RNA sequence: GGAGGGGUUCCCGAGUGGCCAAAGGGAGCAGACUGUAAAUCUGCCACGAAAGUUUCGGUGGUUCGAAUCCACCUCCCUCCA
């Protein structure tokens, strides 16, 4: 990416956050002239955003910090259709009630990343359902559809594989998604003088559709900027783990699990991620990298990344909670923990459950731990037992202990007569609390 | 509406009457080695502690025996109209 004449764009470029832009030189000039309004869309495909949306969310914040006005668009309308961009298969449609419920959740979530201060560049959250719900089909086809050429639409890389791919196709509904998103841009240009849309690089086709439509309908030049897809050096998909997606909602991914996710970042990715996911300056990040390379010991970057991102998403308190659990599980002896510490760990989001004596009677360790979701099947627990990698309060259990459930979880063996910390393998922990 | 091709265990993908709980790969889990890393090596990988139980889009057949054969149904894809 060429050096531009705009400080913000220079920084973004240094961070590797710019994949593509429309009319680069003109965009720099456009942003230099005065505060502009930009938007980024988030479709409600679940009841929470996940870390895949973090880069664009932070991007809005970066623009706001530079004095521009961010609009976070929640796709109440587009979420009902489904974006086909680079998706291998047609998606299942979600019901309207479900989608509108998700819209509300995303609205709140998105709001925490941008500032609403009542000033000129105060953020706003908009919903594209507001301007599409009363759209009349005939008007839509005449006023909007006419501006789109099927010939160029099927040339878009984002849908090409769906069109060419053997065994899968694309419905008219999803094919039309691009037109709806383009209409959003034109509409936001009319309503808010919005002149820039940002998004992931998979959105390029949809974004340029919007810049074209805005020019044709409104006669205004507007811009697009995309961020690179977050990739990992080992080629696996970013944002997924054994346990699934890393969500921004702490009820879906605990602060502790969230922190742990970032802590596990590969050396090969961590400096790039610092640039993508934090507001640390590029110089500071380069300094961290230099120091890690020279230190010859375990790098610092992962814990800095984990701390910064956890703080951004879950606040200072969330970070403290995550660190508290991490310290207890990985650094300290459990014996040092007070009774209050144990109950605090529960509150902090350490996976835990309460058990009664009845739950234990006659049960097996395998099914007990599967029920607590420490393993996917009894076979896995059995495997771990055979390798002596199941620990209850730091005591290794073997396959011969499998049927001794009630004995193992007898109150005499628990910390403070009721706490049992179970470890399966190196990283999976679960706190069981015995009921009186 | 017509013709053809498909739906196999988390994914890809073998399997065309018994040797099939079903090859191979990927993912995943556990162990060793480590830095709660990477790479590598080892074991597991339908469910069940076990006895045993349930699978190959669905239903019903044929057969001593079916993922494999037959009928109907259903979903998907391609081409033609």
Coordinates of N, CA and C (backbone and C1' of nucleotides) in Angstrom, one line a residue, chain A residues 167 242 260 263 267 299 326 330 364 366 377-379 382-383 387 389 402 426-428, chain B residues 28-37 42-45 47-50 76-78:
Chain A
X167 N -22.4 -28.8 -7.6 CA -23.0 -29.3 -6.4 C -23.7 -28.3 -5.5
X242 N -11.2 -25.3 19.7 CA -11.9 -26.6 20.0 C -13.3 -26.4 20.4
X260 N -7.6 -16.3 27.5 CA -6.8 -17.5 27.2 C -6.7 -17.7 25.6
X263 N -4.0 -15.4 24.6 CA -2.7 -15.9 25.1 C -2.1 -17.0 24.3
X267 N 3.4 -17.4 17.8 CA 4.5 -16.4 17.7 C 4.4 -15.7 16.3
X299 N 8.2 -15.3 24.8 CA 7.9 -13.9 24.4 C 6.8 -13.2 25.2
X326 N -6.4 -17.2 35.6 CA -5.2 -17.7 35.0 C -4.1 -18.0 36.0
X330 N -2.8 -21.7 36.6 CA -1.5 -22.1 35.9 C -0.3 -21.7 36.7
X364 N -20.3 -42.8 37.1 CA -18.9 -43.0 36.6 C -18.3 -41.6 36.4
X366 N -16.3 -40.9 34.0 CA -16.4 -40.6 32.6 C -17.7 -39.8 32.3
X377 N -16.8 -37.1 24.9 CA -17.3 -38.4 25.1 C -16.6 -39.1 26.2
X378 N -17.2 -40.1 26.7 CA -16.6 -40.9 27.7 C -15.3 -41.5 27.3
X379 N -15.2 -41.8 26.0 CA -14.0 -42.4 25.5 C -12.8 -41.5 25.7
X382 N -11.9 -41.6 29.3 CA -11.2 -42.9 29.5 C -9.7 -42.8 29.1
X383 N -9.6 -42.3 27.9 CA -8.2 -42.1 27.4 C -7.3 -41.3 28.3
X387 N -4.0 -42.3 30.9 CA -2.7 -41.6 30.8 C -2.5 -40.8 32.0
X389 N -4.1 -38.3 33.2 CA -4.1 -36.9 33.0 C -5.4 -36.3 33.5
X402 N -12.6 -44.9 38.0 CA -13.8 -44.5 37.2 C -15.1 -44.7 38.0
X426 N -4.1 -30.5 29.9 CA -3.3 -29.4 30.4 C -4.1 -28.1 30.6
X427 N -5.2 -28.0 29.9 CA -5.8 -26.7 29.8 C -7.3 -26.7 30.3
X428 N -7.9 -27.9 30.4 CA -9.3 -27.8 30.8 C -9.5 -27.9 32.3
Chain B
rG28 P -7.6 -29.2 15.4 O5' -8.5 -30.1 16.3 C5' -9.8 -29.6 16.7 C4' -10.5 -30.6 17.5 C3' -9.7 -31.2 18.7 O3' -9.9 -30.3 19.8 C1' -10.6 -33.0 17.5
rC29 P -8.7 -30.2 20.8 O5' -8.8 -31.6 21.6 C5' -9.9 -31.8 22.4 C4' -9.7 -33.2 23.0 C3' -8.4 -33.5 23.7 O3' -8.3 -32.9 25.0 C1' -8.9 -35.3 22.3
rA30 P -7.0 -32.4 25.6 O5' -6.2 -33.8 25.9 C5' -6.6 -34.6 27.0 C4' -5.8 -35.8 27.0 C3' -4.3 -35.7 27.0 O3' -3.8 -35.3 28.3 C1' -4.9 -37.3 25.4
rG31 P -2.5 -34.6 28.5 O5' -1.4 -35.7 28.1 C5' -1.2 -36.8 28.9 C4' -0.2 -37.7 28.3 C3' 1.2 -37.0 28.1 O3' 1.9 -37.0 29.3 C1' 0.5 -38.3 26.2
rA32 P 3.0 -35.8 29.5 O5' 4.1 -36.3 28.5 C5' 4.9 -37.5 28.7 C4' 5.9 -37.7 27.7 C3' 6.8 -36.5 27.4 O3' 7.9 -36.5 28.3 C1' 6.0 -37.3 25.3
rC33 P 8.4 -35.2 28.9 O5' 9.0 -34.4 27.7 C5' 10.1 -34.9 26.9 C4' 10.3 -34.0 25.7 C3' 10.3 -32.5 26.0 O3' 11.6 -32.1 26.5 C1' 8.9 -32.9 24.2
rU34 P 11.7 -30.9 27.5 O5' 11.2 -29.7 26.6 C5' 10.9 -28.5 27.2 C4' 10.2 -27.6 26.3 C3' 9.4 -26.5 27.0 O3' 10.4 -25.4 27.2 C1' 7.9 -27.6 25.5
rG35 P 10.3 -24.6 28.5 O5' 8.9 -23.9 28.3 C5' 8.3 -23.1 29.4 C4' 7.3 -22.3 28.7 C3' 6.1 -23.1 28.1 O3' 4.9 -22.8 28.8 C1' 7.0 -21.6 26.5
rU36 P 4.4 -22.9 30.1 O5' 2.9 -23.3 29.9 C5' 2.5 -24.6 29.5 C4' 1.2 -24.5 28.7 C3' 1.5 -23.7 27.5 O3' 1.8 -24.4 26.3 C1' -0.5 -23.0 28.7
rA37 P 1.2 -25.3 25.3 O5' 1.7 -24.6 23.9 C5' 1.0 -23.4 23.5 C4' 1.8 -22.8 22.4 C3' 2.1 -23.6 21.2 O3' 1.0 -23.7 20.4 C1' 4.0 -22.2 21.7
rU42 P 4.4 -42.3 15.1 O5' 3.8 -42.5 16.5 C5' 4.4 -43.5 17.4 C4' 3.7 -43.6 18.7 C3' 2.2 -43.8 18.6 O3' 1.9 -45.2 18.4 C1' 2.6 -42.1 20.1
rG43 P 0.6 -45.6 17.6 O5' -0.5 -45.3 18.7 C5' -0.6 -46.2 19.8 C4' -1.6 -45.6 20.8 C3' -3.0 -45.4 20.3 O3' -3.8 -46.6 20.3 C1' -2.4 -43.5 21.5
rC44 P -5.0 -46.7 19.3 O5' -6.1 -45.7 19.9 C5' -6.7 -46.0 21.1 C4' -7.6 -44.8 21.5 C3' -8.7 -44.6 20.5 O3' -9.8 -45.4 20.7 C1' -7.7 -42.5 21.0
rC45 P -10.8 -45.7 19.5 O5' -11.4 -44.3 19.1 C5' -12.4 -43.6 19.8 C4' -12.7 -42.3 19.1 C3' -13.2 -42.5 17.7 O3' -14.6 -42.7 17.7 C1' -11.4 -40.9 17.8
rC47 P -18.5 -41.2 20.5 O5' -19.7 -41.9 21.2 C5' -20.9 -41.3 21.4 C4' -21.9 -42.2 22.1 C3' -21.3 -42.8 23.4 O3' -21.4 -41.9 24.5 C1' -22.4 -44.5 22.1
rG48 P -20.3 -42.0 25.6 O5' -20.7 -43.4 26.3 C5' -21.9 -43.6 27.0 C4' -22.0 -45.0 27.5 C3' -20.7 -45.6 28.2 O3' -20.6 -45.1 29.5 C1' -21.5 -47.2 26.6
rA49 P -19.3 -44.6 30.1 O5' -18.4 -45.8 30.2 C5' -17.0 -45.7 30.3 C4' -16.4 -46.9 31.0 C3' -16.7 -48.2 30.5 O3' -15.8 -48.6 29.5 C1' -17.1 -48.2 32.8
rA50 P -16.3 -49.3 28.1 O5' -16.9 -50.7 28.6 C5' -15.9 -51.7 29.0 C4' -16.7 -52.8 29.8 C3' -17.7 -53.6 29.0 O3' -17.1 -54.7 28.3 C1' -18.7 -52.9 31.0
rC76 P -34.3 -28.7 -2.1 O5' -32.8 -29.0 -2.5 C5' -31.7 -28.6 -1.7 C4' -30.5 -29.1 -2.3 C3' -30.2 -28.8 -3.7 O3' -29.7 -27.5 -3.9 C1' -29.7 -31.1 -3.3
rC77 P -29.9 -26.8 -5.3 O5' -28.9 -27.5 -6.3 C5' -27.5 -27.3 -6.0 C4' -26.7 -28.2 -7.0 C3' -27.0 -28.0 -8.5 O3' -26.3 -26.9 -9.0 C1' -27.1 -30.3 -8.0
rU78 P -26.9 -26.0 -10.1 O5' -26.5 -27.0 -11.4 C5' -25.2 -27.3 -11.8 C4' -25.2 -28.3 -12.9 C3' -26.1 -27.8 -14.1 O3' -25.4 -26.9 -14.9 C1' -26.5 -30.1 -13.5

